[in-house]
């Protein structure tokens, strides 16, 4: 099914990771061979990544740690916490974004460590695939609880530290935040919410010097769909009685391990840019190929066309082109 082929819909050209955050090491003067006086090392910038046990979050945590950030890596399972803790520059933190007590405990750990917090990456996410007219209230709540309420809760909790550091908040959206696909309505709704959340949060935090971005990946390797399948199997899910039985069965038979997709390294690079650039972008669409770019850009442009047509305050083609030229010139 084509809709499934663009599941979790959704290059980065030459981004360099400006401003590596590590401490400069004292060196030896190249001319005199004399040991330079040790300068006060710049403190490592700390970043919290939620959902760091696998996929995009895991890759991002590893990339940031390698670049010299101190990474608080949020995870839920003991084995993941241990694995993450073993990485240099990483401290694992037990963090389920739907559990306020765990968010409070994570805040305490970060606050007491005295490093402050420069960056928050709201990455934890799940996907629920189900027809909108059949999905249970429980599944609806689950999807929104993790993907929408999660970033809201964690950002709210850590806002004092982020304001203090004039830091960055970055949320993992998706190209499903720009378009939607049949049976993926709930997921697309959650990622559309992340888009609005980012726009409003950016306005609200700008006066405090905190910059806000959303990274919108296309399809990359991760365990998001195998986790979905495991949840379905655990509760004995059956497609029987569904009006969409054929499509759902096709979906469940399709390749859910996402092994056909690229590793999410370029997604991690977008987070690096959003954390280190003097002028981070508000939106980072990161897709693995032209086809996913086309689907997304066309979906965004389609909305403009639909909004504009057959209403009293419509714009002409020339006026639209002029508007577009202005936006292309300023990037906004
Ligand atoms: N991969 C893609 O192609 C793609 C495309 C667009 C957007 N995204 C987005 O990227 C983000 C990461 O997903 P992924 O694809 O990398 O999938 P993934 O490998 O399944 O990673 C999801 C992460 O979120 C965690 N998580 C799930 N529920 C959580 C909760 N209640 N509290 C805290 N953590 C929780 C998972 O932890 P556990 O291991 O404990 O379950 C895991 O660490 C998601 O927001 C997803 O929507 C992914």
Coordinates of C-alpha atoms and ligand atoms in Angstrom, one line a residue:
X1 CA 0.0 0.0 0.0
X2 CA 1.5 3.4 -1.0
X3 CA 0.3 5.0 2.1
X4 CA 2.3 2.5 4.0
X5 CA 5.3 2.9 1.8
X6 CA 5.5 6.4 3.0
X7 CA 4.8 5.3 6.6
X8 CA 6.1 7.8 9.1
X9 CA 6.4 10.0 6.4
X10 CA 8.7 11.3 5.8
X11 CA 19.6 16.2 2.2
X12 CA 21.2 17.7 4.3
X13 CA 23.7 19.4 2.1
X14 CA 27.0 20.1 3.7
X15 CA 26.0 21.1 7.1
X16 CA 29.1 21.5 9.2
X17 CA 28.8 21.2 12.9
X18 CA 29.8 24.7 13.9
X19 CA 30.8 25.4 17.4
X20 CA 31.8 22.1 18.8
X21 CA 31.0 22.3 22.5
X22 CA 33.9 20.5 24.0
X23 CA 36.5 22.1 26.2
X24 CA 39.7 23.3 24.6
X25 CA 42.7 21.3 25.8
X26 CA 45.7 23.3 27.0
X27 CA 48.4 22.9 24.3
X28 CA 52.1 23.3 23.6
X29 CA 53.1 26.5 21.8
X30 CA 54.3 25.5 18.3
X31 CA 57.1 28.0 18.2
X32 CA 58.7 27.9 21.6
X33 CA 57.7 24.4 22.6
X34 CA 56.6 25.9 25.9
X35 CA 53.4 24.6 27.6
X36 CA 50.7 27.3 27.2
X37 CA 49.0 28.3 30.4
X38 CA 45.9 26.2 30.9
X39 CA 42.9 28.3 29.9
X40 CA 39.8 27.8 31.9
X41 CA 38.0 25.0 30.1
X42 CA 34.7 25.9 28.6
X43 CA 32.0 23.9 30.3
X44 CA 30.5 21.0 28.3
X45 CA 27.1 21.9 27.1
X46 CA 24.5 19.5 28.4
X47 CA 21.6 18.1 26.3
X48 CA 18.7 15.9 27.3
X49 CA 17.5 13.5 24.6
X50 CA 14.2 11.7 25.3
X51 CA 13.7 8.3 23.7
X52 CA 17.4 7.6 23.4
X53 CA 17.2 3.8 23.6
X54 CA 17.0 3.3 19.8
X55 CA 16.5 4.7 16.4
X56 CA 16.9 8.5 15.9
X57 CA 17.3 9.2 19.6
X58 CA 20.1 6.7 20.1
X59 CA 22.0 7.9 17.0
X60 CA 21.5 11.5 18.0
X61 CA 22.7 10.8 21.6
X62 CA 25.8 9.0 20.2
X63 CA 26.6 11.7 17.7
X64 CA 26.2 14.5 20.3
X65 CA 28.4 12.7 22.8
X66 CA 31.1 12.2 20.2
X67 CA 31.0 15.9 19.4
X68 CA 31.7 16.7 23.1
X69 CA 28.2 17.5 24.4
X70 CA 27.3 16.0 27.8
X71 CA 24.2 13.9 27.0
X72 CA 21.4 13.0 29.4
X73 CA 19.9 10.0 27.6
X74 CA 16.3 9.3 28.5
X75 CA 15.3 5.6 28.4
X76 CA 12.9 3.3 30.1
X77 CA 14.3 -0.2 30.2
X78 CA 17.1 -1.3 32.5
X79 CA 19.2 -2.8 29.7
X80 CA 19.0 0.4 27.7
X81 CA 19.9 2.5 30.6
X82 CA 23.0 0.4 31.3
X83 CA 24.0 0.4 27.6
X84 CA 23.7 4.2 27.4
X85 CA 25.5 4.8 30.6
X86 CA 28.5 2.9 29.2
X87 CA 29.0 5.5 26.5
X88 CA 31.5 8.3 27.1
X89 CA 29.8 11.7 27.8
X90 CA 26.5 10.0 28.3
X91 CA 24.5 9.7 31.5
X92 CA 21.4 7.6 31.2
X93 CA 18.2 8.8 32.9
X94 CA 15.1 6.8 33.5
X95 CA 12.5 8.8 31.7
X96 CA 9.0 7.9 30.5
X97 CA 7.6 11.1 29.1
X98 CA 4.1 10.1 30.2
X99 CA 5.0 9.7 33.9
X100 CA 5.2 13.1 35.7
X101 CA 7.1 11.6 38.6
X102 CA 9.9 10.4 36.3
X103 CA 10.1 13.8 34.7
X104 CA 10.4 15.5 38.1
X105 CA 13.0 13.0 39.1
X106 CA 14.9 13.6 35.9
X107 CA 14.8 17.3 36.4
X108 CA 16.2 16.9 39.9
X109 CA 19.1 14.8 38.6
X110 CA 20.0 17.4 35.9
X111 CA 19.5 20.4 38.3
X112 CA 21.7 18.8 41.0
X113 CA 24.5 17.9 38.6
X114 CA 25.2 21.6 38.3
X115 CA 25.8 21.5 34.5
X116 CA 22.6 23.3 33.7
X117 CA 20.8 22.3 30.5
X118 CA 21.6 23.9 27.1
X119 CA 19.4 21.6 24.9
X120 CA 16.3 19.6 25.1
X121 CA 15.5 17.1 22.3
X122 CA 12.0 15.9 22.6
X123 CA 12.4 12.8 20.6
X124 CA 10.4 10.0 22.3
X125 CA 7.6 8.9 20.0
X126 CA 5.3 6.0 19.1
X127 CA 3.1 5.2 16.1
X128 CA -0.5 3.9 16.2
X129 CA -1.8 2.7 12.9
X130 CA -5.6 2.4 12.9
X131 CA -8.7 3.7 11.0
X132 CA -10.0 6.8 12.6
X133 CA -13.5 5.6 12.7
X134 CA -12.5 2.4 14.6
X135 CA -9.6 3.3 16.8
X136 CA -10.2 2.9 20.5
X137 CA -10.2 5.8 22.9
X138 CA -7.3 4.1 24.6
X139 CA -5.2 4.0 21.5
X140 CA -6.0 7.6 20.7
X141 CA -4.9 8.7 24.2
X142 CA -1.8 6.6 24.0
X143 CA -0.7 8.2 20.7
X144 CA -1.3 11.8 22.0
X145 CA 0.1 11.1 25.4
X146 CA 3.5 10.2 24.1
X147 CA 3.9 12.3 21.0
X148 CA 2.0 15.5 22.0
X149 CA 1.7 15.7 25.8
X150 CA 5.2 14.2 26.2
X151 CA 7.1 17.2 24.6
X152 CA 4.7 19.6 26.4
X153 CA 5.4 18.0 29.8
X154 CA 9.1 17.7 29.5
X155 CA 9.7 21.1 28.0
X156 CA 7.5 22.7 30.7
X157 CA 9.5 20.9 33.4
X158 CA 12.9 21.9 32.0
X159 CA 12.0 25.4 30.9
X160 CA 13.7 27.1 33.9
X161 CA 17.1 25.5 33.0
X162 CA 16.7 26.2 29.3
X163 CA 15.8 29.8 29.9
X164 CA 18.8 30.2 32.3
X165 CA 21.2 28.9 29.6
X166 CA 19.4 30.7 26.7
X167 CA 19.4 27.3 25.2
X168 CA 17.5 25.3 22.5
X169 CA 14.4 23.1 22.4
X170 CA 14.1 20.8 19.5
X171 CA 11.2 18.3 18.9
X172 CA 11.2 15.4 16.5
X173 CA 8.3 16.0 14.2
X174 CA 7.8 14.1 11.0
X175 CA 6.9 14.8 7.4
X176 CA 3.6 13.3 8.7
X177 CA 3.3 16.7 10.4
X178 CA 2.9 18.3 7.0
X179 CA 0.8 15.6 5.3
X180 CA -1.4 12.7 6.4
X181 CA -2.0 9.2 5.2
X182 CA -4.9 6.7 5.5
X183 CA -4.7 4.5 8.6
X184 CA -2.0 6.9 9.9
X185 CA -4.4 9.6 10.9
X186 CA -3.6 9.5 14.6
X187 CA 0.1 9.7 14.1
X188 CA -0.3 12.5 11.5
X189 CA -2.5 14.4 14.0
X190 CA 0.1 14.1 16.7
X191 CA 2.9 15.3 14.4
X192 CA 0.7 18.2 13.1
X193 CA 0.3 19.1 16.7
X194 CA 4.1 19.2 17.1
X195 CA 4.3 21.7 14.2
X196 CA 1.9 24.1 16.0
X197 CA 3.6 23.5 19.3
X198 CA 6.9 24.5 17.8
X199 CA 5.6 27.7 16.1
X200 CA 3.9 28.9 19.3
X201 CA 6.8 27.8 21.6
X202 CA 9.3 29.6 19.4
X203 CA 7.4 32.8 19.8
X204 CA 6.9 32.4 23.5
X205 CA 10.6 31.6 24.3
X206 CA 12.2 34.1 21.9
X207 CA 12.0 36.9 24.5
X208 CA 14.1 34.7 26.8
X209 CA 16.8 33.9 24.2
X210 CA 15.7 30.3 23.8
X211 CA 15.6 29.1 20.2
X212 CA 13.1 26.4 19.1
X213 CA 13.1 24.0 16.2
X214 CA 11.4 21.0 14.8
X215 CA 13.2 18.2 12.9
X216 CA 10.9 16.5 10.5
X217 CA 12.4 13.2 9.3
X218 CA 11.1 11.1 6.4
X219 CA 11.6 7.3 6.6
X220 CA 14.7 6.1 8.5
X221 CA 15.6 2.9 10.1
X222 CA 14.3 2.5 13.7
X223 CA 12.2 0.2 15.7
X224 CA 9.0 2.3 15.8
X225 CA 6.9 -0.1 13.7
X226 CA 8.2 -3.3 15.3
X227 CA 7.3 -1.8 18.7
X228 CA 3.8 -1.1 17.3
X229 CA 3.5 -4.7 16.1
X230 CA 4.7 -6.0 19.5
X231 CA 2.1 -3.9 21.3
X232 CA -0.6 -5.2 19.0
X233 CA 0.5 -8.8 19.5
X234 CA 0.7 -8.4 23.2
X235 CA -2.9 -7.6 23.4
X236 CA -4.1 -10.2 20.9
X237 CA -5.1 -7.7 18.3
X238 CA -7.1 -9.0 15.4
X239 CA -8.3 -7.2 12.2
X240 CA -11.5 -9.3 12.3
X241 CA -14.6 -7.2 12.0
X242 CA -12.8 -4.1 10.7
X243 CA -14.1 -2.3 7.6
X244 CA -10.4 -2.0 6.7
X245 CA -9.4 -5.6 7.2
X246 CA -7.6 -6.1 3.9
X247 CA -5.6 -2.9 4.3
X248 CA -4.7 -3.6 7.9
X249 CA -3.6 -7.1 7.1
X250 CA -1.5 -5.9 4.2
X251 CA 0.1 -3.4 6.6
X252 CA 0.8 -6.1 9.2
X253 CA 2.3 -8.4 6.5
X254 CA 4.5 -5.6 5.2
X255 CA 8.1 -5.1 6.2
X256 CA 7.9 -3.5 9.6
X257 CA 11.5 -3.8 10.6
X258 CA 12.3 -0.7 8.5
X259 CA 15.5 -2.5 7.5
X260 CA 15.1 -1.1 3.9
X261 CA 15.7 2.4 5.1
X262 CA 18.9 4.4 5.8
X263 CA 20.4 4.8 9.3
X264 CA 19.3 8.2 10.7
X265 CA 22.7 9.8 10.7
X266 CA 21.5 12.8 8.7
X267 CA 18.7 13.3 11.1
X268 CA 21.2 13.5 14.0
X269 CA 23.1 16.1 12.0
X270 CA 20.0 18.2 11.8
X271 CA 19.8 18.2 15.6
X272 CA 23.5 19.1 15.8
X273 CA 22.8 22.1 13.5
X274 CA 19.8 23.2 15.5
X275 CA 21.9 23.1 18.7
X276 CA 25.1 24.7 17.4
X277 CA 24.1 27.2 14.7
X278 CA 23.9 30.8 15.6
X279 CA 20.8 30.9 13.6
X280 CA 19.1 27.5 13.8
X281 CA 16.2 26.9 11.4
X282 CA 12.7 26.7 12.7
X283 CA 12.0 23.6 10.5
X284 CA 14.5 20.9 9.4
X285 CA 12.9 18.6 6.9
X286 CA 15.3 15.7 6.6
X287 CA 14.3 13.1 4.0
X288 CA 16.3 10.2 2.4
X289 CA 15.3 10.9 -1.2
X290 CA 13.7 13.2 -3.7
X291 CA 10.4 11.3 -3.6
X292 CA 9.8 12.0 0.0
X293 CA 10.8 15.6 -0.4
X294 CA 8.3 15.9 -3.3
X295 CA 5.5 14.4 -1.4
X296 CA 6.0 16.8 1.5
X297 CA 6.6 20.0 -0.4
X298 CA 3.6 19.2 -2.7
X299 CA 1.4 18.6 0.4
X300 CA 2.4 21.9 1.9
X301 CA 1.9 23.8 -1.4
X302 CA -1.4 22.0 -1.9
X303 CA -2.7 23.6 1.2
X304 CA -1.8 27.0 0.0
X305 CA -3.7 26.4 -3.3
X306 CA -6.8 25.0 -1.4
X307 CA -6.8 27.9 1.0
X308 CA -6.6 30.4 -1.8
X309 CA -9.2 29.1 -4.1
X310 CA -12.9 30.2 -4.4
X311 CA -13.0 32.7 -1.6
X312 CA -13.5 36.5 -1.6
X313 CA -10.0 37.4 -0.6
X314 CA -8.1 35.2 -3.0
X315 CA -4.7 36.1 -4.4
X316 CA -3.8 36.0 -8.1
X317 CA -1.1 33.8 -9.5
X318 CA 1.3 36.8 -9.8
X319 CA 0.6 37.8 -6.2
X320 CA 1.3 34.3 -5.0
X321 CA 4.5 34.1 -7.0
X322 CA 5.6 37.5 -5.5
X323 CA 4.8 36.3 -2.0
X324 CA 6.8 33.1 -2.7
X325 CA 9.7 35.0 -4.1
X326 CA 9.8 37.2 -0.9
X327 CA 9.8 34.2 1.3
X328 CA 12.5 32.4 -0.7
X329 CA 14.6 35.6 -0.4
X330 CA 14.3 35.8 3.3
X331 CA 13.8 32.2 4.2
X332 CA 10.6 32.9 6.0
Ligands
LIG1 N1 12.1 6.5 12.0 C1 11.5 7.3 11.2 O1 11.4 7.1 9.9 C2 10.8 8.5 11.7 C3 10.2 9.4 10.8 C4 9.6 10.6 11.3 C5 9.5 10.8 12.6 N2 10.1 9.9 13.5 C6 10.0 10.2 14.9 O2 11.3 10.0 15.5 C7 11.1 9.8 16.9 C8 11.9 8.6 17.3 O3 11.4 7.5 16.7 P1 12.2 6.3 16.0 O4 11.7 6.2 14.6 O5 13.6 6.5 16.2 O6 11.6 5.0 16.7 P2 12.2 4.1 17.9 O7 13.4 3.4 17.4 O8 11.0 3.2 18.2 O9 12.5 5.1 19.0 C9 11.4 5.6 19.8 C10 12.0 6.0 21.2 O10 11.0 6.6 21.9 C11 10.9 5.9 23.2 N3 9.6 5.9 23.8 C12 8.4 5.4 23.4 N4 7.5 5.7 24.3 C13 8.1 6.4 25.3 C14 7.6 7.0 26.5 N5 6.4 6.9 26.9 N6 8.5 7.7 27.2 C15 9.8 7.8 26.8 N7 10.3 7.3 25.7 C16 9.4 6.6 25.0 C17 11.4 4.5 22.9 O11 11.7 3.8 24.1 P3 11.5 2.3 24.3 O12 12.7 1.6 23.7 O13 11.5 2.2 25.8 O14 10.2 1.9 23.8 C18 12.5 4.8 21.9 O15 13.6 5.1 22.6 C19 9.6 9.7 17.1 O16 9.1 10.9 17.6 C20 9.1 9.4 15.8 O17 7.7 9.8 15.7 C21 10.7 8.8 13.1

